[in-house]
Short mmCIF file of C-alpha atoms in Angstrom, two decimals:
data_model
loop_
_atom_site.label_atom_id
_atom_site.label_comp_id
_atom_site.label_asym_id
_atom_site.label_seq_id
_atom_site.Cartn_x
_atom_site.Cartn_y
_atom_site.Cartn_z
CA UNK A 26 81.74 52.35 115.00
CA UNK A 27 83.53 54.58 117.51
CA UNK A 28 82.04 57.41 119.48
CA UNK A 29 80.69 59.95 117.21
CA UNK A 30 82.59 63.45 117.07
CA UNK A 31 80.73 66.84 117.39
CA UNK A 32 81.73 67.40 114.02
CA UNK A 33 80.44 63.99 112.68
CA UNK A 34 77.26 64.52 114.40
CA UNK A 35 76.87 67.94 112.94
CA UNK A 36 77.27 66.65 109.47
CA UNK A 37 75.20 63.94 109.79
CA UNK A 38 72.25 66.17 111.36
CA UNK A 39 72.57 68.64 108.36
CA UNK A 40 73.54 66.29 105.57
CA UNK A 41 75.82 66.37 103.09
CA UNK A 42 75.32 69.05 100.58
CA UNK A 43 75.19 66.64 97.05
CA UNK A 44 76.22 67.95 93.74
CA UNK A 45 74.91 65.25 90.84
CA UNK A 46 77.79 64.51 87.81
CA UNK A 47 77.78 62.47 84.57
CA UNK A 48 79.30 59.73 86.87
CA UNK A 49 78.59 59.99 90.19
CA UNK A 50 77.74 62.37 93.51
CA UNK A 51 80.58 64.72 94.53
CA UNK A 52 79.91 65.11 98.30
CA UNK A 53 81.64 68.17 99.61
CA UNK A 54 83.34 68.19 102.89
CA UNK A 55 83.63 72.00 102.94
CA UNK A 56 86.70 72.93 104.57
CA UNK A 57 88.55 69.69 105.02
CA UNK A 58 90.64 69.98 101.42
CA UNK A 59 89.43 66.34 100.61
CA UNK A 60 86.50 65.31 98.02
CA UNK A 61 84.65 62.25 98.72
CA UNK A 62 83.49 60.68 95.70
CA UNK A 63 80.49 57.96 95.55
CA UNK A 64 79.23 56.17 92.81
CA UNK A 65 75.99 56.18 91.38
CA UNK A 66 75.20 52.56 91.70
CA UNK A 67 77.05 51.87 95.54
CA UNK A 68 76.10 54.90 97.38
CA UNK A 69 77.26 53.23 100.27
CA UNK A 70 80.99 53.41 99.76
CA UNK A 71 82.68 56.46 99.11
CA UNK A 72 86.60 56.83 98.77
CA UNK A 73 88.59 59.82 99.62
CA UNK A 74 90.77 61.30 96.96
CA UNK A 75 92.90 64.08 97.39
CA UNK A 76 92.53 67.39 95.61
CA UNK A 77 96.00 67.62 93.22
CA UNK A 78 97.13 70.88 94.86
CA UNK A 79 97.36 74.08 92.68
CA UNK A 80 100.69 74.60 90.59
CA UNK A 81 102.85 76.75 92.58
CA UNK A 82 103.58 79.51 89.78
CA UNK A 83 107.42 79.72 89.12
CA UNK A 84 108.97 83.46 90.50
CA UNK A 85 109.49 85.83 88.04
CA UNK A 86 112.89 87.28 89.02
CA UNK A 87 112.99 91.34 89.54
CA UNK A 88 114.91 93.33 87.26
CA UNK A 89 117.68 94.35 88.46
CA UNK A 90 120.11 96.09 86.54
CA UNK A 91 122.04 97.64 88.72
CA UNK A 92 124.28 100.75 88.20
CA UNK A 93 127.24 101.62 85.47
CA UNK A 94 126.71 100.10 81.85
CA UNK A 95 123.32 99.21 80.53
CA UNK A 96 122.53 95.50 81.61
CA UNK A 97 122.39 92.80 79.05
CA UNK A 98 120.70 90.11 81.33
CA UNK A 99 117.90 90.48 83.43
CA UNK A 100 120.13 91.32 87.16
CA UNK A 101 123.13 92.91 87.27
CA UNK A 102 125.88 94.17 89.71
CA UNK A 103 128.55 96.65 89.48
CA UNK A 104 132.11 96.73 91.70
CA UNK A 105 134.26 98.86 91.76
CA UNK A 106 138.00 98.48 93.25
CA UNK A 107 140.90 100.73 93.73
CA UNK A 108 144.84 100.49 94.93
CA UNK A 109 146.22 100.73 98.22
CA UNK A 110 145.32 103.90 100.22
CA UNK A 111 149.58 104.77 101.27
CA UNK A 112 148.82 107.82 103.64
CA UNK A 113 152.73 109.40 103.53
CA UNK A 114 153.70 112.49 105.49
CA UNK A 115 152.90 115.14 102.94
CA UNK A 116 149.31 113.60 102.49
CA UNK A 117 148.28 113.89 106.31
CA UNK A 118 149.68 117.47 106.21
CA UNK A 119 147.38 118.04 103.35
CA UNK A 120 144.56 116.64 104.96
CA UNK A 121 145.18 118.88 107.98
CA UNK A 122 145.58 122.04 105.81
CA UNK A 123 142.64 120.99 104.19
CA UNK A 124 140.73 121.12 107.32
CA UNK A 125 142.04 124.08 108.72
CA UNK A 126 140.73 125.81 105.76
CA UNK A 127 137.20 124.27 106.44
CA UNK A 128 137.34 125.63 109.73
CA UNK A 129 137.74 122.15 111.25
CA UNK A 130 140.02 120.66 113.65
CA UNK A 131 142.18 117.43 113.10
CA UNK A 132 142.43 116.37 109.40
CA UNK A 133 140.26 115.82 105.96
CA UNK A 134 141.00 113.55 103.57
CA UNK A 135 137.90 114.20 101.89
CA UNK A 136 139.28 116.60 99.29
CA UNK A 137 142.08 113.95 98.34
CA UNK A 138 139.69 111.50 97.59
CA UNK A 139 136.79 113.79 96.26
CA UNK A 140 137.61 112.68 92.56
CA UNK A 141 136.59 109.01 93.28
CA UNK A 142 133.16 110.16 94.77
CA UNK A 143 131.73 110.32 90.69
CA UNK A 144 133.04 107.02 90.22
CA UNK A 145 132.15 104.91 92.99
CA UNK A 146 128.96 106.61 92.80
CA UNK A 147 128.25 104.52 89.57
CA UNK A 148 128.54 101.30 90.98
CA UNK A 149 126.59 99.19 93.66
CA UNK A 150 129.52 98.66 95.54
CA UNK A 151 133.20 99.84 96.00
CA UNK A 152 136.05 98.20 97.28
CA UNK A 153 139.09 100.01 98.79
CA UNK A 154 142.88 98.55 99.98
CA UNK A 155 143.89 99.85 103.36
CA UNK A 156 147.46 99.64 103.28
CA UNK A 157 148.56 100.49 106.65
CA UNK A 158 147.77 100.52 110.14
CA UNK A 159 146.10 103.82 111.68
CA UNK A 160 147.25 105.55 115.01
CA UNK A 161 144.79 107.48 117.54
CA UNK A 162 143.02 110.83 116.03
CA UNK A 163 146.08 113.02 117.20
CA UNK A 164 148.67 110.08 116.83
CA UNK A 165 151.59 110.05 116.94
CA UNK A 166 152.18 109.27 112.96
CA UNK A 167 154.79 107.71 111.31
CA UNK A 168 155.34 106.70 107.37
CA UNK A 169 157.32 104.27 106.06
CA UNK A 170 158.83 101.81 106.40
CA UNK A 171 156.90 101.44 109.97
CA UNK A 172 153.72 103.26 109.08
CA UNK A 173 151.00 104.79 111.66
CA UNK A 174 148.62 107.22 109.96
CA UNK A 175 145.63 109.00 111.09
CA UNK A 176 142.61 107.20 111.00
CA UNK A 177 140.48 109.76 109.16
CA UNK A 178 141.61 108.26 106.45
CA UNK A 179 138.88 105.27 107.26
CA UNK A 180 136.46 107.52 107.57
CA UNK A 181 136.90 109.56 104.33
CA UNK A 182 136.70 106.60 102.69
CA UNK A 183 134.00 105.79 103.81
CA UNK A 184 132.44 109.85 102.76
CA UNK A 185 133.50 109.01 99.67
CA UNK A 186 131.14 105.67 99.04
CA UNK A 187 133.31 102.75 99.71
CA UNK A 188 131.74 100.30 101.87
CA UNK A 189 134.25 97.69 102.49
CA UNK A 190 137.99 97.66 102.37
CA UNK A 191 140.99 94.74 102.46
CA UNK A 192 143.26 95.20 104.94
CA UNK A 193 145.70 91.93 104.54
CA UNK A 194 149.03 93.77 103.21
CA UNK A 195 153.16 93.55 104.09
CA UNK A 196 152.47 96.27 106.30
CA UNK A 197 149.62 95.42 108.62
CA UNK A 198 151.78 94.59 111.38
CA UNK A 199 153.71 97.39 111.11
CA UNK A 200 152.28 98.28 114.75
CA UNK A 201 151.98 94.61 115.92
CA UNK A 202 148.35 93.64 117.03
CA UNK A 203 147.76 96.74 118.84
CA UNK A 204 148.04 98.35 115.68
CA UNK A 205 145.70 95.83 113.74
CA UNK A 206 143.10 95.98 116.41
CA UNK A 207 142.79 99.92 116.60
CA UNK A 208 142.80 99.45 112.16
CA UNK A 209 139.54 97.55 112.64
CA UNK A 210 137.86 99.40 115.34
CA UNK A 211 138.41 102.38 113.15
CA UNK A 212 137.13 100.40 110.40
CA UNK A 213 134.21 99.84 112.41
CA UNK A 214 133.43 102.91 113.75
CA UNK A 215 133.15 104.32 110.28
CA UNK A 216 130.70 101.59 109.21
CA UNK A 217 133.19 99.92 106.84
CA UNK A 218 132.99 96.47 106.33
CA UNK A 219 136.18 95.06 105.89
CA UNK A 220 138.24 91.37 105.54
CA UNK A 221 141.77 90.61 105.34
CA UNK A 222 142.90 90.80 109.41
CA UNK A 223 141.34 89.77 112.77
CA UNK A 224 140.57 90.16 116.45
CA UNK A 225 140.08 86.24 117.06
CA UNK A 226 140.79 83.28 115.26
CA UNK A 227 136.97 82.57 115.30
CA UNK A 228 136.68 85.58 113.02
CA UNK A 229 139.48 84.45 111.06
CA UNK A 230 137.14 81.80 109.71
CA UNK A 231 134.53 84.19 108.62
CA UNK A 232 133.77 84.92 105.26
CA UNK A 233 132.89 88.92 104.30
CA UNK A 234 130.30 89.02 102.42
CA UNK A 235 128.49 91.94 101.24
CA UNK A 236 124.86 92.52 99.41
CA UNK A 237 124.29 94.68 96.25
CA UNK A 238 120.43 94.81 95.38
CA UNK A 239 121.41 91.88 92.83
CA UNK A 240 123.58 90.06 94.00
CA UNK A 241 125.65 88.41 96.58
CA UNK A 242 129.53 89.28 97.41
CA UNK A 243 132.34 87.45 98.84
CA UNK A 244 135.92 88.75 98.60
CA UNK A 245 138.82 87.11 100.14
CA UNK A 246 142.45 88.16 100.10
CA UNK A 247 145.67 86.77 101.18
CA UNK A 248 149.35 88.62 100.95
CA UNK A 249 152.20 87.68 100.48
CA UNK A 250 154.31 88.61 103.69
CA UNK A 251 154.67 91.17 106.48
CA UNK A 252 158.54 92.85 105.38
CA UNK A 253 160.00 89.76 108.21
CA UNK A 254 158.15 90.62 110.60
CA UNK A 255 155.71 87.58 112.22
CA UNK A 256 152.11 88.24 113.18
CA UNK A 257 151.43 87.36 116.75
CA UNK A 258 149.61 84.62 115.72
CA UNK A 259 149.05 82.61 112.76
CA UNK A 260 145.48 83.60 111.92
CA UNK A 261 145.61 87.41 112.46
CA UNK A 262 146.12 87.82 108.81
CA UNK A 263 144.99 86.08 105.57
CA UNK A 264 148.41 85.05 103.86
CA UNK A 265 148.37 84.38 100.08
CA UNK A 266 147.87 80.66 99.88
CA UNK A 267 145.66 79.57 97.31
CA UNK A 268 144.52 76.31 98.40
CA UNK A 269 143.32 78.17 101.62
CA UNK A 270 141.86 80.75 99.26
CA UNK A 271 139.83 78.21 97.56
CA UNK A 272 138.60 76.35 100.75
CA UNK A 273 137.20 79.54 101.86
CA UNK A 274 135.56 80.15 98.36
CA UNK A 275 133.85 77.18 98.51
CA UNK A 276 132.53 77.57 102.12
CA UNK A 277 131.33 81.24 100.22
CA UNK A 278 129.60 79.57 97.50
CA UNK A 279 127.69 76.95 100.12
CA UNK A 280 126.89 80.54 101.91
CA UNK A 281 125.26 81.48 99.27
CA UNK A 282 127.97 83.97 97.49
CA UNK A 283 126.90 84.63 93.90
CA UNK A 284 130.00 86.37 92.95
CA UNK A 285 133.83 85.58 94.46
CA UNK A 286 136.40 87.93 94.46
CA UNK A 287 140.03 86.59 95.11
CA UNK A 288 142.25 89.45 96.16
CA UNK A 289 146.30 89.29 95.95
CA UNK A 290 148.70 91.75 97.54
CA UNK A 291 151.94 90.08 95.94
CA UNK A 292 154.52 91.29 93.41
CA UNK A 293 157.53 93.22 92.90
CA UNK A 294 157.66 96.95 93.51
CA UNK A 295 157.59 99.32 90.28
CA UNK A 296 157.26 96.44 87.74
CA UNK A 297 155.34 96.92 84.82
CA UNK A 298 154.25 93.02 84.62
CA UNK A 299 153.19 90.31 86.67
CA UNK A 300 156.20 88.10 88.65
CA UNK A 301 155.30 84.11 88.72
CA UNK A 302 154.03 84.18 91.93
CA UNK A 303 150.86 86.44 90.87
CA UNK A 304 150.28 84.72 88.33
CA UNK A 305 150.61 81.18 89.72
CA UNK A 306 148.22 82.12 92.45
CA UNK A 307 145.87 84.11 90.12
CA UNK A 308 145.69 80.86 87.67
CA UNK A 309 145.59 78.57 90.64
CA UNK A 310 141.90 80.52 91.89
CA UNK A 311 140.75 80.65 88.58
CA UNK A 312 141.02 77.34 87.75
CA UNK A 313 139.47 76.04 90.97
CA UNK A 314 136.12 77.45 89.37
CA UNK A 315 135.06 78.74 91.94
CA UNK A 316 135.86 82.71 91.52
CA UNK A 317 134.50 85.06 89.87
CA UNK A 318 137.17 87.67 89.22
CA UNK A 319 140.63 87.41 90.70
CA UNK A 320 142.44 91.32 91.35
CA UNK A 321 145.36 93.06 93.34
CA UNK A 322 147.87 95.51 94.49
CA UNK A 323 150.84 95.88 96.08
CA UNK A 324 153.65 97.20 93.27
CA UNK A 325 152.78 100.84 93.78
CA UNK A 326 152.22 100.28 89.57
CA UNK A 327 149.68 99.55 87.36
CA UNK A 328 149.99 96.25 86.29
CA UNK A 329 148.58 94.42 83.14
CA UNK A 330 144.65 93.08 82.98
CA UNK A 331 144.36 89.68 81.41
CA UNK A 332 141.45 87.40 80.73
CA UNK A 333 141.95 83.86 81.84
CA UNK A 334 139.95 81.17 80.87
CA UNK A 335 137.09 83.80 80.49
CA UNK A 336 137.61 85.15 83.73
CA UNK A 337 139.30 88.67 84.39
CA UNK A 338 142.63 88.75 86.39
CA UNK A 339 143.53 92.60 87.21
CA UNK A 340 147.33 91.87 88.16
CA UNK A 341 147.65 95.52 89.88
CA UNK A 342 146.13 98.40 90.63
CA UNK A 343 149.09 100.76 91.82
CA UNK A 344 148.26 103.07 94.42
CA UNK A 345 144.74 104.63 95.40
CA UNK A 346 146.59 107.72 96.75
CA UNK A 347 150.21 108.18 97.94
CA UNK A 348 152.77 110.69 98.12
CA UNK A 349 154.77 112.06 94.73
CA UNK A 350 158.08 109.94 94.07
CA UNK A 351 160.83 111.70 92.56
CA UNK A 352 162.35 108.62 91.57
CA UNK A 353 159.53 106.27 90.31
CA UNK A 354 156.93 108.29 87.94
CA UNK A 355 154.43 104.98 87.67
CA UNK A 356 154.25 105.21 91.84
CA UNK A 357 152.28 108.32 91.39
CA UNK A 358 149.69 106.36 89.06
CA UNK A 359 147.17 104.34 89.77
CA UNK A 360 144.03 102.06 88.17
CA UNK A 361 140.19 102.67 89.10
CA UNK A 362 138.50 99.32 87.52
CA UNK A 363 134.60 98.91 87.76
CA UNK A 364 133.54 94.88 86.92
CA UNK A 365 129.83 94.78 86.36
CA UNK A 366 128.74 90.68 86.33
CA UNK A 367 125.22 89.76 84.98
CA UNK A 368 123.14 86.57 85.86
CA UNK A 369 122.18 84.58 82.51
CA UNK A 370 118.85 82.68 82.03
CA UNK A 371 120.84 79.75 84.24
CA UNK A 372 121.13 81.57 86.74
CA UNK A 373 125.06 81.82 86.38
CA UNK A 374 126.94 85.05 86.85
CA UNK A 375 129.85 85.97 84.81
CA UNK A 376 131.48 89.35 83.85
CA UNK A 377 129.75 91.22 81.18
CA UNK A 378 131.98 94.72 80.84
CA UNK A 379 135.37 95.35 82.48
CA UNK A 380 136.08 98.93 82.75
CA UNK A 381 139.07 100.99 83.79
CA UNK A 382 139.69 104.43 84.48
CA UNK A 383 143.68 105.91 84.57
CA UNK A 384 144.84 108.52 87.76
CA UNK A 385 147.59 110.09 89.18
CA UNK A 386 148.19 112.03 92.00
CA UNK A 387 148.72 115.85 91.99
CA UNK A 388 150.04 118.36 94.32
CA UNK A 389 149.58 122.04 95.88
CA UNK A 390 146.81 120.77 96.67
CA UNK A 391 147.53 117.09 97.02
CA UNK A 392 144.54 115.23 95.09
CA UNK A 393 143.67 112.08 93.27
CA UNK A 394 142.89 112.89 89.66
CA UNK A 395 141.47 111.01 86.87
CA UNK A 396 143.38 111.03 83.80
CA UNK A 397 140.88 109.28 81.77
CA UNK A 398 140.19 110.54 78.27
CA UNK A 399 137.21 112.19 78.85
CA UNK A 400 138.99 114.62 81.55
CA UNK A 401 136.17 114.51 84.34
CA UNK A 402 138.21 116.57 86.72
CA UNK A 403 139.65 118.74 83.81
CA UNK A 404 143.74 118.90 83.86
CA UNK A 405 145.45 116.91 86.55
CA UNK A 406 149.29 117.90 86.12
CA UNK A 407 149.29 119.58 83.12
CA UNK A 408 148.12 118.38 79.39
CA UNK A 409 151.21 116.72 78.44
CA UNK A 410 151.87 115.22 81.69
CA UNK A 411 148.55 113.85 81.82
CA UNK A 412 148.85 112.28 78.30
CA UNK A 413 152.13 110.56 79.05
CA UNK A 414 150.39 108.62 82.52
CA UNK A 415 147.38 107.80 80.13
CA UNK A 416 149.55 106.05 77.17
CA UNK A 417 151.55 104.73 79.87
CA UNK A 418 149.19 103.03 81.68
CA UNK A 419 147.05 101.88 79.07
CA UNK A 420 150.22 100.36 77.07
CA UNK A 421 151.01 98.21 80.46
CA UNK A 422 147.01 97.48 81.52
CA UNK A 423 146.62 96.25 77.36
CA UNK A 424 150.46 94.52 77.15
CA UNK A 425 148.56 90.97 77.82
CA UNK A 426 145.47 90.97 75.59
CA UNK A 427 142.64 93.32 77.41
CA UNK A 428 141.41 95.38 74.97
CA UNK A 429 140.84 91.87 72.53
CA UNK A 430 139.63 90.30 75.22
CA UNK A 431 136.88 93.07 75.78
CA UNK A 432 138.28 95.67 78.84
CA UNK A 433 138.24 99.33 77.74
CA UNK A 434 138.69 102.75 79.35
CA UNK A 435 136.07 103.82 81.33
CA UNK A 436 134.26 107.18 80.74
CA UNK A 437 132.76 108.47 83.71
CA UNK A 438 130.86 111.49 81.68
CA UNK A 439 129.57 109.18 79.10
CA UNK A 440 128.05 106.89 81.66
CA UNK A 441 124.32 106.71 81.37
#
């Protein structure tokens, strides 16, 4: 029989502890998670059956609306995205009026950007384009074509409520790698999460991806060339090739990425429309399945909005903020958008409101200014100026079918 175990001797000094049933004896091994059941009539055998473990209840997600538009699904998640941030010569000058007058040293870009502050605040996360490469704190600047601007612009940003920005552009070489690497440190510094350029070609491979309390974010850019210049090496900066695009958006969706943005700075300056390239590429990631909502900049114009196979393809956002061009009205105009996406009963996201909000930039003082209907800054330029940006942009963002298709102006005061 085998030597007999402390705890077999134990139980057999002590006895089992019997309970009598219709059928049998159910002999309790108390602790053990195993029932030994003997029958009536051979109370010398007994056979162990296992206890059918207890249904593990299924999780009841967590609401999670999320902030902007009411939610019609359980979770939700708002983004919001902007244009390129084109720091010029006038707008550093600003900035370091701006902080003169604050009693500071250096500059503040805070005041430029102060009118985004109401609208970021409304979604879970905002998305910014930094154009250009930034110098040391007390430079030396330059502006175009070779740009090297002060690096407070990062960090108003970042006052402001952005929490990531793309840095891929025709202009992030400007100051060859030096220049890239001091970008991200600044980047870095300010807490900014960012995706678009690299230090190593290790982090070339990585995927950004960034948490809203519903949801899960990857965005991944590409652009379309650096003005002739050559990057130092080939994997400094994500260039706007779509099959790459969607390797990497698969790799996000295995990470666990419940939303994909794809993010394009291509087209032609100043146009009011979309050139084939944009809209090859933006097709090409949208048909792949596997992103969520495709958007870029680049033109210094607001480009059209179109929905694609039920996904939402913002061609271009003009500029975030820039200088005033005396020759090119729609360069002074840009395009807030916020995308909220809801999760449906399968647990598949989609987009469930596509908002977008009109600006232009003002002078003496130099500020971004919504020109949305609802006025939530009051006059920009002046009444009729402001009308004339508003029916001009929303003619171009509509021209390919985004008011049928569901986008609409957003109205920062009416939010709830």
């Amino acid at each position: 029989m085998g030597k007999v175990t402390p705890l077999r001797r134990r139980l057999s000094a002590a006895g089992l502890r019997a309970v009598a049933t219709a059928s049998g004896l159910l002999l309790l091994l108390g602790g053990c998670g195993v029932i030994a059941e003997t029958d009536a009539r051979n109370t010398g055998s007994s056979a162990a059956v296992p206890v059918p473990a207890a249904p593990v209840p299924t999780p009841t997600p967590i609401p999670t609306p999320g902030k902007g538009p009411a939610c019609p699904e359980l979770r939700c998640t708002s983004i919001t995205i902007t244009g390129d941030m084109l720091v010029h010569t006038q707008l550093w000058q600003q900035a370091r009026a701006d902080a003169a007058a604050a009693g500071r040293p250096g500059y503040n870009f805070v005041p430029l950007l102060e009118g985004q502050r109401r609208y970021i605040g409304s979604s879970d996360l905002a998305i910014c384009h930094q154009e250009t490469p930034v110098a040391n704190p007390e430079g030396p600047f330059s502006a175009y074509p070779s740009f090297n601007v002060p690096p407070q612009i990062i960090t108003a940003s970042k006052e402001v409520g952005y929490q990531a920005c793309t840095t891929a552009s025709n202009h992030t070489i400007d100051r060859g790698t030096e220049g890239l690497l001091r970008t991200l440190d600044a980047l870095d510094a300010a807490g900014l999460k960012h995706t678009g350029s690299y230090r190593t070609e290790a982090e070339s491979k990585e995927i950004l991806m960034l948490k809203t309390p519903a949801a899960s974010v990857a965005v991944i850019e590409g652009t379309y060339g650096h003005n002739g210049q050559v990057p130092e090496y080939p994997w400094l900066v994500d260039e706007l090739d779509p099959a790459v695009m969607i390797a990497k958006a698969i790799r996000a969706r295995a990470l666990g990425a419940d939303i994909v943005l794809g993010v394009m700075h291509a087209g032609d300056e100043y146009a009011s429309e979309p050139n084939a390239q944009q809209q090859d590429v933006a097709h090409a990631l949208v048909d792949s399945g596997q992103f969520t909502m495709v958007y870029g900049h680049h033109t210094h114009s607001v480009l059209p909005i179109e929905n694609y196979k039920g996904t939402w393809i913002v061609y271009g956002l003009g500029n975030g903020i820039t200088e005033l061009s005396p020759w090119y009205v729609v360069n002074n105009e840009g395009l807030l958008v916020r995308a909220q996406f809801s999760q449906n009963s399968a647990g598949a996201w989609r987009a469930s409101d596509l908002a977008w909000a009109p600006s232009v930039i003002v002078r003496d003082p130099y500020r971004w200014c919504s020109v949305a209907s609802d006025a939530p800054q009051g006059v920009c330029a002046s009444p009729a100026a402001d009308a004339q940006t508003h029916q001009r942009t929303q003619a171009v963002v509509e021209s390919m079918g985004a008011a049928a298709a569901g986008a609409h102006e957003l109205l920062i005061t009416k939010d709830k």
